[in-house]
Short mmCIF file of C-alpha atoms and ligand atoms in Angstrom, two decimals:
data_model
loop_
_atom_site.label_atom_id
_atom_site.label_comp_id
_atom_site.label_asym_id
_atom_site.label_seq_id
_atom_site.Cartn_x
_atom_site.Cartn_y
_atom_site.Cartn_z
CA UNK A 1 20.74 21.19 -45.05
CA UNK A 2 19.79 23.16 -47.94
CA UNK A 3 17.96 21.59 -51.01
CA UNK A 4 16.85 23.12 -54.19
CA UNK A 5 13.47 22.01 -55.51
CA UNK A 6 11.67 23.86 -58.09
CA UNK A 7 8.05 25.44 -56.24
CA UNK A 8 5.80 26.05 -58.75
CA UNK A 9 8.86 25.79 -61.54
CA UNK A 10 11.01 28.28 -60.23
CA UNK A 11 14.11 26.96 -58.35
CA UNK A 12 14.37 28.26 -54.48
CA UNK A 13 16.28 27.64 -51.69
CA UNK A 14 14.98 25.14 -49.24
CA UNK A 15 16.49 26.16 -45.77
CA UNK A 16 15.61 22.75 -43.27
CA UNK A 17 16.80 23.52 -40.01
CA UNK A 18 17.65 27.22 -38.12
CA UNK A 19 21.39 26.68 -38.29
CA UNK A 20 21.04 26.23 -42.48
CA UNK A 21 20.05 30.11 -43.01
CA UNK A 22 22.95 32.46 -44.03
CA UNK A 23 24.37 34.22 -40.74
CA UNK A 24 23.25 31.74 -38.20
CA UNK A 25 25.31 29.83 -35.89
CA UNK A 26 24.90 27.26 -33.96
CA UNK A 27 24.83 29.75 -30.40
CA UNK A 28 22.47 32.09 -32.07
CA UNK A 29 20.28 29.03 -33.24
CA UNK A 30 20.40 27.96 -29.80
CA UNK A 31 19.59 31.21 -28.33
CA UNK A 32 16.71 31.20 -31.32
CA UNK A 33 15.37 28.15 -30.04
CA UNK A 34 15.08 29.44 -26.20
CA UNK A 35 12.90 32.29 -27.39
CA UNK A 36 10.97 29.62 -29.35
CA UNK A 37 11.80 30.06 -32.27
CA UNK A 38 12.92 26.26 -33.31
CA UNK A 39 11.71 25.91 -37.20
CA UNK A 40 12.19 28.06 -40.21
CA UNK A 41 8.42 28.54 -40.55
CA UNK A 42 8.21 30.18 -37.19
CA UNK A 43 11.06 32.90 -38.03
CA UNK A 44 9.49 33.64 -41.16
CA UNK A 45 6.72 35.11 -39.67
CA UNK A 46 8.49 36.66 -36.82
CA UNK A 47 9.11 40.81 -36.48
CA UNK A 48 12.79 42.09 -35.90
CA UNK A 49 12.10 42.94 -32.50
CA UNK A 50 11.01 39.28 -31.55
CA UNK A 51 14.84 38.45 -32.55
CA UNK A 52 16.58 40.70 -30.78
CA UNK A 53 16.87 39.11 -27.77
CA UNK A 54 18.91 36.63 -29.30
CA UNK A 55 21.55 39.02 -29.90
CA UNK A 56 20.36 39.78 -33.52
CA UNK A 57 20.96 43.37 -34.48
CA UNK A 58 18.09 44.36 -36.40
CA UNK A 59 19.70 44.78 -39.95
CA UNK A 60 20.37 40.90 -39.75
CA UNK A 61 17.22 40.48 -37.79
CA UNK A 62 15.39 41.54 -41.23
CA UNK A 63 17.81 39.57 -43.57
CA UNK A 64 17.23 36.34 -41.55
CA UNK A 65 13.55 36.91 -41.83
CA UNK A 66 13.66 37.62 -45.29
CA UNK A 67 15.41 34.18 -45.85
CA UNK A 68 13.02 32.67 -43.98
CA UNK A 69 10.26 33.81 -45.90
CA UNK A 70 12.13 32.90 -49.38
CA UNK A 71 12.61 29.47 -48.20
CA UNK A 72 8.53 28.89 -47.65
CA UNK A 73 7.69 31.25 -49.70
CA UNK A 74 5.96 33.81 -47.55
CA UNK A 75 6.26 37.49 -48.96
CA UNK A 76 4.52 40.50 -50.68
CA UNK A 77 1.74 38.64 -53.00
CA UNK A 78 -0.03 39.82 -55.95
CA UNK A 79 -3.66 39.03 -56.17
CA UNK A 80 -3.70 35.77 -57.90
CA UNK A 81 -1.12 34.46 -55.77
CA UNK A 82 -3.25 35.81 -52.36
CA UNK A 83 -6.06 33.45 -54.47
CA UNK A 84 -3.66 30.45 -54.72
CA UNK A 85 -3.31 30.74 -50.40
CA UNK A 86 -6.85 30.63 -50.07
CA UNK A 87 -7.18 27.58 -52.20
CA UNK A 88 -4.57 26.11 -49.91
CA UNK A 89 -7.22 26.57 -47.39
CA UNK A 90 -8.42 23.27 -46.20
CA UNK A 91 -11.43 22.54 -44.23
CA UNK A 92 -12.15 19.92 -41.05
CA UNK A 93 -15.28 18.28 -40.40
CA UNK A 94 -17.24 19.21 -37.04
CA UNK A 95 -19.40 15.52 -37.43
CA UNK A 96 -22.25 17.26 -38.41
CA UNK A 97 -23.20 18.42 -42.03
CA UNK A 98 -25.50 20.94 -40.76
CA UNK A 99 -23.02 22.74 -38.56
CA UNK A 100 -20.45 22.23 -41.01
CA UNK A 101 -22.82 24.07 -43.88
CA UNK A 102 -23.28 26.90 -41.81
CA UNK A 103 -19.37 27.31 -42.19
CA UNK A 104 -19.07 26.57 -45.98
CA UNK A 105 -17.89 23.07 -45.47
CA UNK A 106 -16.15 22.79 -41.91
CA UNK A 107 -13.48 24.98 -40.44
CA UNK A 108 -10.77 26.69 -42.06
CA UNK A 109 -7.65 25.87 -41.86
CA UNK A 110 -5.24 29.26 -41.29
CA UNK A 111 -7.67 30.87 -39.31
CA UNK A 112 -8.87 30.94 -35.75
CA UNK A 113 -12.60 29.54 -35.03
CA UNK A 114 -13.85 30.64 -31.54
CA UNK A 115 -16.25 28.81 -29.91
CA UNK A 116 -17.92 30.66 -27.33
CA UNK A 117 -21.19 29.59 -25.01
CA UNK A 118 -22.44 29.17 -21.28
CA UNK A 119 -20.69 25.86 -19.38
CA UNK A 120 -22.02 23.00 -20.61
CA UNK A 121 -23.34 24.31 -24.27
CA UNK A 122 -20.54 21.89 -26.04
CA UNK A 123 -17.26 23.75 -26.25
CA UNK A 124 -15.12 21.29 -25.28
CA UNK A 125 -17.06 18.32 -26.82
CA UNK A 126 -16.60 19.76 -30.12
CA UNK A 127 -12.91 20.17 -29.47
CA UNK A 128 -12.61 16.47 -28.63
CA UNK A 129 -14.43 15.29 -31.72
CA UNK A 130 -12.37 17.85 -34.12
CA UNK A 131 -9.09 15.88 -32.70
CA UNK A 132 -10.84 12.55 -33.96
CA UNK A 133 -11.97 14.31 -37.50
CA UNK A 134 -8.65 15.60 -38.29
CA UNK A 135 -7.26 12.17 -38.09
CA UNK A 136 -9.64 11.10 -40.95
CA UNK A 137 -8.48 11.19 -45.18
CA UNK A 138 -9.71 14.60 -46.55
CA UNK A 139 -12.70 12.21 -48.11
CA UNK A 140 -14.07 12.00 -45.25
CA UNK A 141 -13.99 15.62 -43.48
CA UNK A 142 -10.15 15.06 -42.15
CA UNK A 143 -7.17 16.13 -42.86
CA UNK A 144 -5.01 13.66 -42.36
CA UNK A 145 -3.03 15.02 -39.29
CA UNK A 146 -2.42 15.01 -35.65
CA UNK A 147 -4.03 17.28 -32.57
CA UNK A 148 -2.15 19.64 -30.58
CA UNK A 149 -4.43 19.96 -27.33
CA UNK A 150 -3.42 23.36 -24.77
CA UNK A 151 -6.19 22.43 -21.54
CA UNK A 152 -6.06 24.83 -19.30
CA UNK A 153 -9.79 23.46 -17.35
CA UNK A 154 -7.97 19.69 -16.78
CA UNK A 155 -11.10 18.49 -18.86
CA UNK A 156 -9.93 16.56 -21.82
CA UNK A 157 -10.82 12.84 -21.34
CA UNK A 158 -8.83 9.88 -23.12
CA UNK A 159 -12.10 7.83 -22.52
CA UNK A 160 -14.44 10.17 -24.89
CA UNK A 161 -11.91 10.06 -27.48
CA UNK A 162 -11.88 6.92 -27.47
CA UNK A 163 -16.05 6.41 -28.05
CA UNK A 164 -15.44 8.83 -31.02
CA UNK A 165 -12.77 7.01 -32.75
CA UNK A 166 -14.70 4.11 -32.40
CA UNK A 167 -17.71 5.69 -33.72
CA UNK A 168 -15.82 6.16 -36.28
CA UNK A 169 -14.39 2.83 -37.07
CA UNK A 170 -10.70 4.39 -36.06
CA UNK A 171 -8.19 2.47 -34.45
CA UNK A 172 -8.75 4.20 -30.80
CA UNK A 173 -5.05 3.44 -29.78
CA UNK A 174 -3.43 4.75 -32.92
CA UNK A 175 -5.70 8.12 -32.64
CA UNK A 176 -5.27 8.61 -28.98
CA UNK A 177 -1.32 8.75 -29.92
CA UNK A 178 -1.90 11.53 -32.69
CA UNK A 179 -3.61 13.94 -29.65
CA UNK A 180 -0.30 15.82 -28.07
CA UNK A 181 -1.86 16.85 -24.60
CA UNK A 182 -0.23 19.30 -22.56
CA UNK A 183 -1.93 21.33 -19.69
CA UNK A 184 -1.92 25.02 -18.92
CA UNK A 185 -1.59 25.84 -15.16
CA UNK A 186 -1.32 30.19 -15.54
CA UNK A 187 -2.27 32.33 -18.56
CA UNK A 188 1.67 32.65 -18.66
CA UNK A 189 2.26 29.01 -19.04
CA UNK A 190 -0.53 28.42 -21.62
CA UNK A 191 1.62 31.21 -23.49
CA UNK A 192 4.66 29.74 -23.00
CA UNK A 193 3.65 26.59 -24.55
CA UNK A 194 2.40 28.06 -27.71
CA UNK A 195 5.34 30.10 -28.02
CA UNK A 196 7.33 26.46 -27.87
CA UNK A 197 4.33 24.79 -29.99
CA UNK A 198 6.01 24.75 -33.56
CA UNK A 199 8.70 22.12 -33.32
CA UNK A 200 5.97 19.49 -32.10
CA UNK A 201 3.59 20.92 -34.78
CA UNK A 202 6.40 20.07 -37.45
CA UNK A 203 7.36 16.97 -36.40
CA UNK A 204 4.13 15.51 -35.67
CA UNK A 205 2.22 16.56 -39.05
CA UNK A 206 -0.34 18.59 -36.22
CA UNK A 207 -3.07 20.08 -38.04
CA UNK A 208 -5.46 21.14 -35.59
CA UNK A 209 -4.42 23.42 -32.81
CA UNK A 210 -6.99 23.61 -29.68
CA UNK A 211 -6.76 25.73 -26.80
CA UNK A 212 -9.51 24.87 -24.43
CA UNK A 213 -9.89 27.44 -22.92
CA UNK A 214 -8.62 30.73 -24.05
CA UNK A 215 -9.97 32.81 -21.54
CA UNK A 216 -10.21 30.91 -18.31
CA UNK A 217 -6.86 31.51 -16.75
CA UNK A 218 -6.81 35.25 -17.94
CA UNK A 219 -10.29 35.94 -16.63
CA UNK A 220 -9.18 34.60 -13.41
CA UNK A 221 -5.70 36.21 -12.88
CA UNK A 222 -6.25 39.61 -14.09
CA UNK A 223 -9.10 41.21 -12.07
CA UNK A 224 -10.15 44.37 -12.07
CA UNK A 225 -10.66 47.69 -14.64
CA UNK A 226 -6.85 48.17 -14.27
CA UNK A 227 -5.49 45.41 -15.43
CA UNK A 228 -8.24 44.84 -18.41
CA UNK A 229 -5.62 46.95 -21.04
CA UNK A 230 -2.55 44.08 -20.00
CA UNK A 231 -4.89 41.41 -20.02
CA UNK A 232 -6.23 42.04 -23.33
CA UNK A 233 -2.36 43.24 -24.68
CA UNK A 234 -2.03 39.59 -23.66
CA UNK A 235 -4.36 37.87 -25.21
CA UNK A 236 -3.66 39.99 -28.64
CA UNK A 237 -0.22 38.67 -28.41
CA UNK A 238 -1.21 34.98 -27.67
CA UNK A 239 -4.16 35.36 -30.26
CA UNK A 240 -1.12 36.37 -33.37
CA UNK A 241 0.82 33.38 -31.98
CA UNK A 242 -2.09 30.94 -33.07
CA UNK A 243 -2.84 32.61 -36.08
CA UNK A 244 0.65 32.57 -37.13
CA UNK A 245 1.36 28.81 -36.20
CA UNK A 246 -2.12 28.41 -38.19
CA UNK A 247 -1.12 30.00 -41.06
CA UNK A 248 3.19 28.70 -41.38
CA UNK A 249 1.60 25.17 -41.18
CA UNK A 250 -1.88 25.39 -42.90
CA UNK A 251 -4.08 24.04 -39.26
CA UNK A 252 -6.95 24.74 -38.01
CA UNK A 253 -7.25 27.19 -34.53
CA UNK A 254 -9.65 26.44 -32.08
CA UNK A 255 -9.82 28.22 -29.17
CA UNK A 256 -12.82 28.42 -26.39
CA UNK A 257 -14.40 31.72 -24.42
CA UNK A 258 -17.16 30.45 -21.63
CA UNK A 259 -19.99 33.39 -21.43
CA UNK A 260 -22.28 34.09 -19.11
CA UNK A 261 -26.05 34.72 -19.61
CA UNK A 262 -26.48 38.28 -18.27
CA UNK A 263 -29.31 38.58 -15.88
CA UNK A 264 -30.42 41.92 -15.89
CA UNK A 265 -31.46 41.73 -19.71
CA UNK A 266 -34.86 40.27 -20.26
CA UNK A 267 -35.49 40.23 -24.01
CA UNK A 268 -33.44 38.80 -26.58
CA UNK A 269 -30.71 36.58 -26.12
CA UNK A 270 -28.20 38.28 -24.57
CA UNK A 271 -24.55 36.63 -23.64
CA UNK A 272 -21.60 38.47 -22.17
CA UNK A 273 -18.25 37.21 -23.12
CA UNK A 274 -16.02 36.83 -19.87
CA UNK A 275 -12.66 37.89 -21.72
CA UNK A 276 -14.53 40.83 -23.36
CA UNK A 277 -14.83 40.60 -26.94
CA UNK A 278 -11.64 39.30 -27.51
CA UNK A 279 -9.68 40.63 -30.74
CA UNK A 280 -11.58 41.57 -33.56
CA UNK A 281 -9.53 42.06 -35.97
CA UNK A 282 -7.51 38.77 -36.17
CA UNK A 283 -8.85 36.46 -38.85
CA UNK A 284 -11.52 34.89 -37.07
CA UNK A 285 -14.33 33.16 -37.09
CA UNK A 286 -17.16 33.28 -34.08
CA UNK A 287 -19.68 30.16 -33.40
CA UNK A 288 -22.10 31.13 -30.35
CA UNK A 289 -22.84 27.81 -29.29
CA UNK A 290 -26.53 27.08 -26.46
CA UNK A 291 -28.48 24.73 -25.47
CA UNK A 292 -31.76 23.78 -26.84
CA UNK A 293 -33.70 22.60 -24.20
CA UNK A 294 -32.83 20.16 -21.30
CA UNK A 295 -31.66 17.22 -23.89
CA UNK A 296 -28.82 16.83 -25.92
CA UNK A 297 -29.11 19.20 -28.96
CA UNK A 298 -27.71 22.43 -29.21
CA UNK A 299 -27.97 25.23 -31.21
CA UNK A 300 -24.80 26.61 -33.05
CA UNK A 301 -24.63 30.06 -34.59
CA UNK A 302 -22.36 31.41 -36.97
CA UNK A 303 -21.82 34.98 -35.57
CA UNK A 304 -18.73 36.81 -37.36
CA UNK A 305 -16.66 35.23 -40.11
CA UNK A 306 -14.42 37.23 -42.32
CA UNK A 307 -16.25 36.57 -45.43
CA UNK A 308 -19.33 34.15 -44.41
CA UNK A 309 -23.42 35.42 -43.68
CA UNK A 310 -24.38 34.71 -39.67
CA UNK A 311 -26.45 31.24 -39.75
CA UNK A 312 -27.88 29.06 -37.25
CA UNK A 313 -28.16 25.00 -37.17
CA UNK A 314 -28.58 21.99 -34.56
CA UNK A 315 -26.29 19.38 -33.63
CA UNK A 316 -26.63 17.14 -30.89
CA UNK A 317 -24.13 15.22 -28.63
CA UNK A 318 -24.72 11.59 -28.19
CA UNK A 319 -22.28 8.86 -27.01
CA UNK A 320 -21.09 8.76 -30.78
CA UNK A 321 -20.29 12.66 -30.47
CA UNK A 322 -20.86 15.77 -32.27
CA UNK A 323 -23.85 13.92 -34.90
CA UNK A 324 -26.76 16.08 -36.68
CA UNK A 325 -30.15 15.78 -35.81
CA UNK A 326 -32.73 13.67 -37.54
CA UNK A 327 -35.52 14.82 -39.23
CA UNK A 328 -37.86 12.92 -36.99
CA UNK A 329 -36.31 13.49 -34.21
CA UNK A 330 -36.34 17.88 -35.35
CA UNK A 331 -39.87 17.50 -35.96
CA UNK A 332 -40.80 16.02 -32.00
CA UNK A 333 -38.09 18.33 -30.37
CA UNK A 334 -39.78 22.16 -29.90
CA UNK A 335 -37.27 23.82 -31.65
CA UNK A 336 -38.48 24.38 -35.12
P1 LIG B 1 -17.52 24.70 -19.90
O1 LIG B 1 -16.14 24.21 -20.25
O2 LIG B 1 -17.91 24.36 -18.52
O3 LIG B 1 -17.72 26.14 -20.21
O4 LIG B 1 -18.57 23.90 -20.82
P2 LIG B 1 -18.40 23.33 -22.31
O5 LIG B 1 -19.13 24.23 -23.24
O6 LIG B 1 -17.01 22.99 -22.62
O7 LIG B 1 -19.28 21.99 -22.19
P3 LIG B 1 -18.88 20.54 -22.64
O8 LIG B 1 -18.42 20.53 -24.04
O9 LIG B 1 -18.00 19.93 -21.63
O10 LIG B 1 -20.31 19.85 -22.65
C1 LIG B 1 -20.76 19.09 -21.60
C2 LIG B 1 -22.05 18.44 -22.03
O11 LIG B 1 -21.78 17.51 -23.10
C3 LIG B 1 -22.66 17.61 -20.95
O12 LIG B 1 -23.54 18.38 -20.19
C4 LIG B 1 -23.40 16.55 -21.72
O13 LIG B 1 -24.64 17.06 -22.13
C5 LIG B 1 -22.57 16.36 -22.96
N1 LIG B 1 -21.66 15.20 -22.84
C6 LIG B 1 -20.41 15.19 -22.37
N2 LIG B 1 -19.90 13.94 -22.38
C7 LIG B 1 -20.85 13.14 -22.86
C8 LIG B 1 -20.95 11.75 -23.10
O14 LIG B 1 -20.01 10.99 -22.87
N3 LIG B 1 -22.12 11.28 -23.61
C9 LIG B 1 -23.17 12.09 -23.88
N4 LIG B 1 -24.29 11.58 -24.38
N5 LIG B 1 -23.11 13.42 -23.66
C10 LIG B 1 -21.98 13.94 -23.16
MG1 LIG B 2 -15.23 23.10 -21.57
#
């Protein structure tokens, strides 16, 4: 199907489905689709060389793209334009105003936000309560979308969502439907399934990508100073995926990296991500999250963000979820 709607006044093609852009048939859609490539979005921000295992010489590799691109309107950019995408940027609600100041309003969609902090500090607790925020009207922090949830620890838990949404005054059923769920078992797997991820992201409005956690199956599968340079080609390549499904349908990217305290240093606060210091030079954003003390705040940092200054705040986890800290209750905990 090919429409023609005016974006932004001038008349472009609208290509729907794989099969609709010039010089693709049905078999090469199909073989498309195997590679995971299954939406128009996806293969306009694919490279020649991704294609050519389909059969796609790379002449037509670049003309497909090209199409691609025209039809969501993905190319060179002047300035202004480059403005307009980053007022496209929309921003999700952590459940707590002070974390969510620290990162100009929530996090961003069409860019990857790394949470990263010893067991326990709140990774994943924060990842359940984004896939209850995003369900909420922009009004109120959300953005009006579903969750796409890539577990690779087996520790997402129905039963919390549920608590949150009812926080919330949500309808737990109907936002326990908008979380697609699907379990890593190998860092190859966990790939896999993001490189098949933007069909369900299409169809089912998904807003908010999680994967929970990046680093655990690579950390435990590739041991060893030798096979550190694949491991982190790896993660580079699954790291582009997310930032390309987060940018082709304006979501949010969460991903998770456990750290461990490092006990030979004494003074300061010094962490050690397991992964290494993953990729540094996708868009990214880095929140060092740690506990406070024995109870339930913790302590989030804003560490690296492509544009924002570093900044602490407190949140603390309750049966409600991710909620900020009182005054009174700031001024009778130690910290501050
Ligand atoms: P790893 O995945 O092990 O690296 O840790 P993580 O950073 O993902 O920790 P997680 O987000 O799972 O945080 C676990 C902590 O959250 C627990 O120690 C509790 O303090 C708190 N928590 C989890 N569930 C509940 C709950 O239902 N009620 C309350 N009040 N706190 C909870
Ligand atoms: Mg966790």
């Amino acid at each position: 199907m090919v429409t023609e709607e005016p974006i932004e006044g001038v008349v472009k093609k609208k290509y729907m489905f794989l099969e609709d852009l010039p010089g693709i048939g049905p078999a090469t859609a199909q073989k498309l689709e195997e590679l995971g490539f299954h939406t128009v979005e996806s293969l306009a921000m694919a490279t020649a060389k991704e294609l050519e295992p389909a059969g796609i010489s790379e002449k037509k590799a670049f003309s497909v793209i090209e199409a691609a691109r025209s039809s969501i309107s993905v190319s060179f950019v002047r300035a202004d334009e480059l403005l307009k995408m980053r007022q496209s940027v929309l921003r999700l609600t952590t459940g707590s105003k002070a974390v969510d100041r620290i990162l100009d309003g929530g996090l961003e969609t069409q860019t990857i936000t790394e949470f990263y902090g010893e067991y326990g500090s709140g990774k994943s607790q924060i990842c359940h309560e984004l896939c209850v925020n995003v369900q909420l009207p922009p009004e109120r922090g959300g953005l009006n979308g579903a969750a796409l949830y890539v577990d690779t620890e087996n520790t997402f838990r129905t039963e919390r969502i549920v608590q949150m949404a009812n926080h919330l005054g949500l309808d737990p059923q109907q936002v326990v439907k908008n979380i697609i769920y699907a379990e890593a078992y190998t860092s190859d797997h966990q790939m896999f399934l993001l490189d098949n991820a933007d069909e369900v992201i299409k169809e089912n409005n998904v807003k908010l990508i999680i994967v929970d956690s990046l680093t655990a199956h690579f950390r435990s599968e590739y041991i060893g100073r030798e096979m550190l340079a694949s491991r982190q080609q790896k993660l580079n390549k699954h790291m582009h995926k997310l930032i390309r499904l987060a940018r082709a349908f304006n979501a949010v990217a969460v991903v998770t990296n456990q750290v461990m305290a490092k006990p030979d240093v004494f003074f300061g606060d010094a962490v050690h991500p397991i992964g290494g210091h993953i990729v540094g030079h996708t868009s990214h954003t880095r929140v060092y999250l740690r506990r406070a003390s024995h109870g339930p705040i913790r302590i989030a940092r804003l560490v690296s963000s492509p544009y924002l200054p570093e900044g602490e705040e407190i949140f603390k986890i309750t049966e409600n979820g991710i909620e900020d800290v009182s005054e009174e209750e700031k001024s009778k905990s130690r910290w501050r």
